[in-house]
PDB file of C-alpha atoms in Angstrom:
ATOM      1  CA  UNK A1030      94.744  28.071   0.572  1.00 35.00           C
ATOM      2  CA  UNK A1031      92.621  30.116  -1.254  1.00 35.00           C
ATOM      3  CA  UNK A1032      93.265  30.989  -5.112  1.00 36.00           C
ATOM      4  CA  UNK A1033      91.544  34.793  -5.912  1.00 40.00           C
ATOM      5  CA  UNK A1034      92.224  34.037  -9.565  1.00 41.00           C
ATOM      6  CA  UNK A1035      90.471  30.587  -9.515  1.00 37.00           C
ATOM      7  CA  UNK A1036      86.676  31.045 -10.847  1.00 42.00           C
ATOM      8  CA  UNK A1037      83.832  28.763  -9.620  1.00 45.00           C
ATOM      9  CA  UNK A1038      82.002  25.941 -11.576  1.00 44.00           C
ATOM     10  CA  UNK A1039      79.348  28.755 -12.133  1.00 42.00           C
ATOM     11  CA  UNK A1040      81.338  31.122 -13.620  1.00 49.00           C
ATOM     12  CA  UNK A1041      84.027  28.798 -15.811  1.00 49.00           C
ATOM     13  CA  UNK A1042      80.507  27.440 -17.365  1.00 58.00           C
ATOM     14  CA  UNK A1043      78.244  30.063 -17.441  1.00 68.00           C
ATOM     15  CA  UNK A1044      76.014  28.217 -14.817  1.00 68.00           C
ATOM     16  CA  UNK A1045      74.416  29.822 -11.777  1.00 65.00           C
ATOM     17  CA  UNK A1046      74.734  28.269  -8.331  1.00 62.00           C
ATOM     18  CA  UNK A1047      70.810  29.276  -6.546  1.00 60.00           C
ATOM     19  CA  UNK A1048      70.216  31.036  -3.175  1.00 53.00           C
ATOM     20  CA  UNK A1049      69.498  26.849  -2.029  1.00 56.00           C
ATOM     21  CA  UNK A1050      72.895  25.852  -3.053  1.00 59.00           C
ATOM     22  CA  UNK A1051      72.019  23.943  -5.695  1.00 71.00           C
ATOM     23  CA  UNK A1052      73.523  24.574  -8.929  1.00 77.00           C
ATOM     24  CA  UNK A1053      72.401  24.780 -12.290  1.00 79.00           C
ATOM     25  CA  UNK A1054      74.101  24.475 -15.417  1.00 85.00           C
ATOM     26  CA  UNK A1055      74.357  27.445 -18.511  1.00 84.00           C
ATOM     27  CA  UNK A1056      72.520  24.194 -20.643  1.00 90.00           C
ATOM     28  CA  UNK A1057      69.481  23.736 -17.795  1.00 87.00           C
ATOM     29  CA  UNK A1058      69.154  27.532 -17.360  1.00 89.00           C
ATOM     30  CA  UNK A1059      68.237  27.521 -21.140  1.00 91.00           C
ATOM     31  CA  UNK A1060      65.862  24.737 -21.125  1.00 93.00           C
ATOM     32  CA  UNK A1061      64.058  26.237 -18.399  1.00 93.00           C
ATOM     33  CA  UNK A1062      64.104  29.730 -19.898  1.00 94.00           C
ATOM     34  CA  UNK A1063      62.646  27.767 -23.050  1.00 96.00           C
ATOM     35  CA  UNK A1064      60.120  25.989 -21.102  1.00 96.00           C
ATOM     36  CA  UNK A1065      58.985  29.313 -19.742  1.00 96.00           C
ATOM     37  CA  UNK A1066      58.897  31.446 -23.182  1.00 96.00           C
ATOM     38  CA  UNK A1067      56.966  28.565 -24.454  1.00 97.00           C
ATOM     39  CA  UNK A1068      54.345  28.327 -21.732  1.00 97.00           C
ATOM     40  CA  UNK A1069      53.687  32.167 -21.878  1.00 96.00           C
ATOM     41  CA  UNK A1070      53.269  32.292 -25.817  1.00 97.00           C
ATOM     42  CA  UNK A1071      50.559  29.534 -25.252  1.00 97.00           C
ATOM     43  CA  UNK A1072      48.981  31.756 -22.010  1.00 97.00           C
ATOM     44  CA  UNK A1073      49.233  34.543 -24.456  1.00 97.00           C
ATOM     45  CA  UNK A1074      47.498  32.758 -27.413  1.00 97.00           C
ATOM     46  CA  UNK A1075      44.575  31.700 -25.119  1.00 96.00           C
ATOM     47  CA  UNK A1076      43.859  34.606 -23.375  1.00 95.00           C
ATOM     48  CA  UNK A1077      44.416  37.142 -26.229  1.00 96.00           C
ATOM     49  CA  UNK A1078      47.181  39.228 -25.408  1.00 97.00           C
ATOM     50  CA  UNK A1079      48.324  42.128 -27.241  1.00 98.00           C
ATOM     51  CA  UNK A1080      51.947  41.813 -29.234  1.00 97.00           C
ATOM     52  CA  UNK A1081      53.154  44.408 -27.169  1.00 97.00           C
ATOM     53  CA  UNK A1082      52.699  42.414 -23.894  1.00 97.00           C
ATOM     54  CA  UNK A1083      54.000  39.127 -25.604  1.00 96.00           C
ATOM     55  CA  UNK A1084      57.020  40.836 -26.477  1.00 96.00           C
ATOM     56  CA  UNK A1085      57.635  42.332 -23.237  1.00 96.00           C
ATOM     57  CA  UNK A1086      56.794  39.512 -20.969  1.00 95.00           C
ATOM     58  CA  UNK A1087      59.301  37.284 -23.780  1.00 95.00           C
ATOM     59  CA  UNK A1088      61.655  40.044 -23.293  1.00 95.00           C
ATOM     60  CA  UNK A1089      61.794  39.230 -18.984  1.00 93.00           C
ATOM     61  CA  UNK A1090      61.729  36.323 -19.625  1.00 92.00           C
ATOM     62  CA  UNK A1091      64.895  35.171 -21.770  1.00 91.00           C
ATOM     63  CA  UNK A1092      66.889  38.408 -20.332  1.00 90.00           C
ATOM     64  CA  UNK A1093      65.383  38.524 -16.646  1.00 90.00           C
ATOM     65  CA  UNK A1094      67.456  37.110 -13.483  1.00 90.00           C
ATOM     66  CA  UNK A1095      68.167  33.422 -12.915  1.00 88.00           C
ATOM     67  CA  UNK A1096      66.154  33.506  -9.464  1.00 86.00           C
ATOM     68  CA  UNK A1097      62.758  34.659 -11.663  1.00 90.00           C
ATOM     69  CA  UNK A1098      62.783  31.622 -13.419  1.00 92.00           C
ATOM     70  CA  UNK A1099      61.244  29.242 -10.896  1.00 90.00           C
ATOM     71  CA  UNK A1100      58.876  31.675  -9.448  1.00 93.00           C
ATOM     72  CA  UNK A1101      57.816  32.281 -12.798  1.00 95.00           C
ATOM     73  CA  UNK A1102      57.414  28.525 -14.006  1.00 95.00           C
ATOM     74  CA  UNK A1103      55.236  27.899 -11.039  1.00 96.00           C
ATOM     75  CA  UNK A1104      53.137  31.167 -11.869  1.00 96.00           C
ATOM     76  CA  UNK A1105      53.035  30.724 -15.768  1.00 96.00           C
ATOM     77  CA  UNK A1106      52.163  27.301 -14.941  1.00 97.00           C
ATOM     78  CA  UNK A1107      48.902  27.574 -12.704  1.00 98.00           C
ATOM     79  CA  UNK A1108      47.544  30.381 -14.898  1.00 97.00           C
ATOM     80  CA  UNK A1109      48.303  28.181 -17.798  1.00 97.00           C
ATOM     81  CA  UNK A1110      46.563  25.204 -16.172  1.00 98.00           C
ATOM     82  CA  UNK A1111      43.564  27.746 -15.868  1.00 97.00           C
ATOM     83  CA  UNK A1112      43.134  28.974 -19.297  1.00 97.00           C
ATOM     84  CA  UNK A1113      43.437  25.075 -20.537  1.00 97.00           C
ATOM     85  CA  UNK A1114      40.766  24.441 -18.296  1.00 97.00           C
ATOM     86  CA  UNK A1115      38.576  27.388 -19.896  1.00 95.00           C
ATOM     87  CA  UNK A1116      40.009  26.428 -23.297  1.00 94.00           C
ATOM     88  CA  UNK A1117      38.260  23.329 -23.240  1.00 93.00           C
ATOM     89  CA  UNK A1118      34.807  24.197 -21.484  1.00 93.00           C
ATOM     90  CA  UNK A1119      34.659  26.736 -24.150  1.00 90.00           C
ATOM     91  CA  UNK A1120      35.040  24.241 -26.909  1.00 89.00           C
ATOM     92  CA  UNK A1121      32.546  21.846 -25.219  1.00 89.00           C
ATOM     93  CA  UNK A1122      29.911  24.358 -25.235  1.00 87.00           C
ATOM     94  CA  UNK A1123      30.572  25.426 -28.821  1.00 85.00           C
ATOM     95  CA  UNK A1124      30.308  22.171 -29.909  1.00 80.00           C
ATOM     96  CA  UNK A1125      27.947  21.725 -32.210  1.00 78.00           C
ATOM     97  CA  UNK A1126      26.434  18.086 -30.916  1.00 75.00           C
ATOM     98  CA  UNK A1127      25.987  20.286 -27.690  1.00 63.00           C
ATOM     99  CA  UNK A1128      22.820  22.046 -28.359  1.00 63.00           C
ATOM    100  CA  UNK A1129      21.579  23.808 -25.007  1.00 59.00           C
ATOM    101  CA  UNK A1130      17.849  24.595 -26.313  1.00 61.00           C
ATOM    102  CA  UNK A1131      16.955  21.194 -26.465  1.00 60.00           C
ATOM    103  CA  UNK A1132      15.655  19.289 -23.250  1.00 57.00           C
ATOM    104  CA  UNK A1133      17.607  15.817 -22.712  1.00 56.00           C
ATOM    105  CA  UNK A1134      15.181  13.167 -22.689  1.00 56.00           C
ATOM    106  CA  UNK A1135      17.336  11.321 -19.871  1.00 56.00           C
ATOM    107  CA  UNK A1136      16.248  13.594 -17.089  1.00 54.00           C
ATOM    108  CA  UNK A1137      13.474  13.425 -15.043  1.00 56.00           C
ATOM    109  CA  UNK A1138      10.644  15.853 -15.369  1.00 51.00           C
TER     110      UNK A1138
END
């Protein structure tokens, strides 16, 4: 029998139940949302982008659908991974012990 006044898991908890079946809880949805925010303030730190965009993007991100969220992670994530990448080559070359005009001894010539 079939109770019309009985409300899932998802909606008694504020949960979401995904297009896979798998469900997520109202307490994982925020901890992902939270992962997310936090990845794109770093993105947005290293590559410079303008309040505006940090707000909006924040904005999708905390208020956007459920189903975004992985999609998102996965995107945030690689571009992320990038601008660590460039992060750090950047600070190599700036370093100060790294001084490009000078010929290392250690190669052959």
């Amino acid at each position: 029998m079939i109770d019309g006044n009985r409300k899932d898991a998802s909606e008694q908890t504020g949960g979401a139940t995904m297009a896979w079946g798998e469900y997520l809880s109202a307490d994982h949805i925020c901890g992902l949302r939270t992962r997310l925010l936090e990845m794109a303030h770093e993105l947005a730190e290293l590559e410079g982008w303008p309040d505006e965009l940090v707000d909006a993007v924040a904005y999708e991100m905390a208020a956007g659908p459920v189903g975004d969220i992985f999609p998102n992670l996965r995107h945030f994530g690689e571009r992320l991974r990038v601008a660590r990448v460039d992060a750090a080559k950047r600070a190599f070359l700036n370093h100060p012990a790294w001084d490009r005009n000078e010929r290392d001894d250690r190669r052959p010539r």
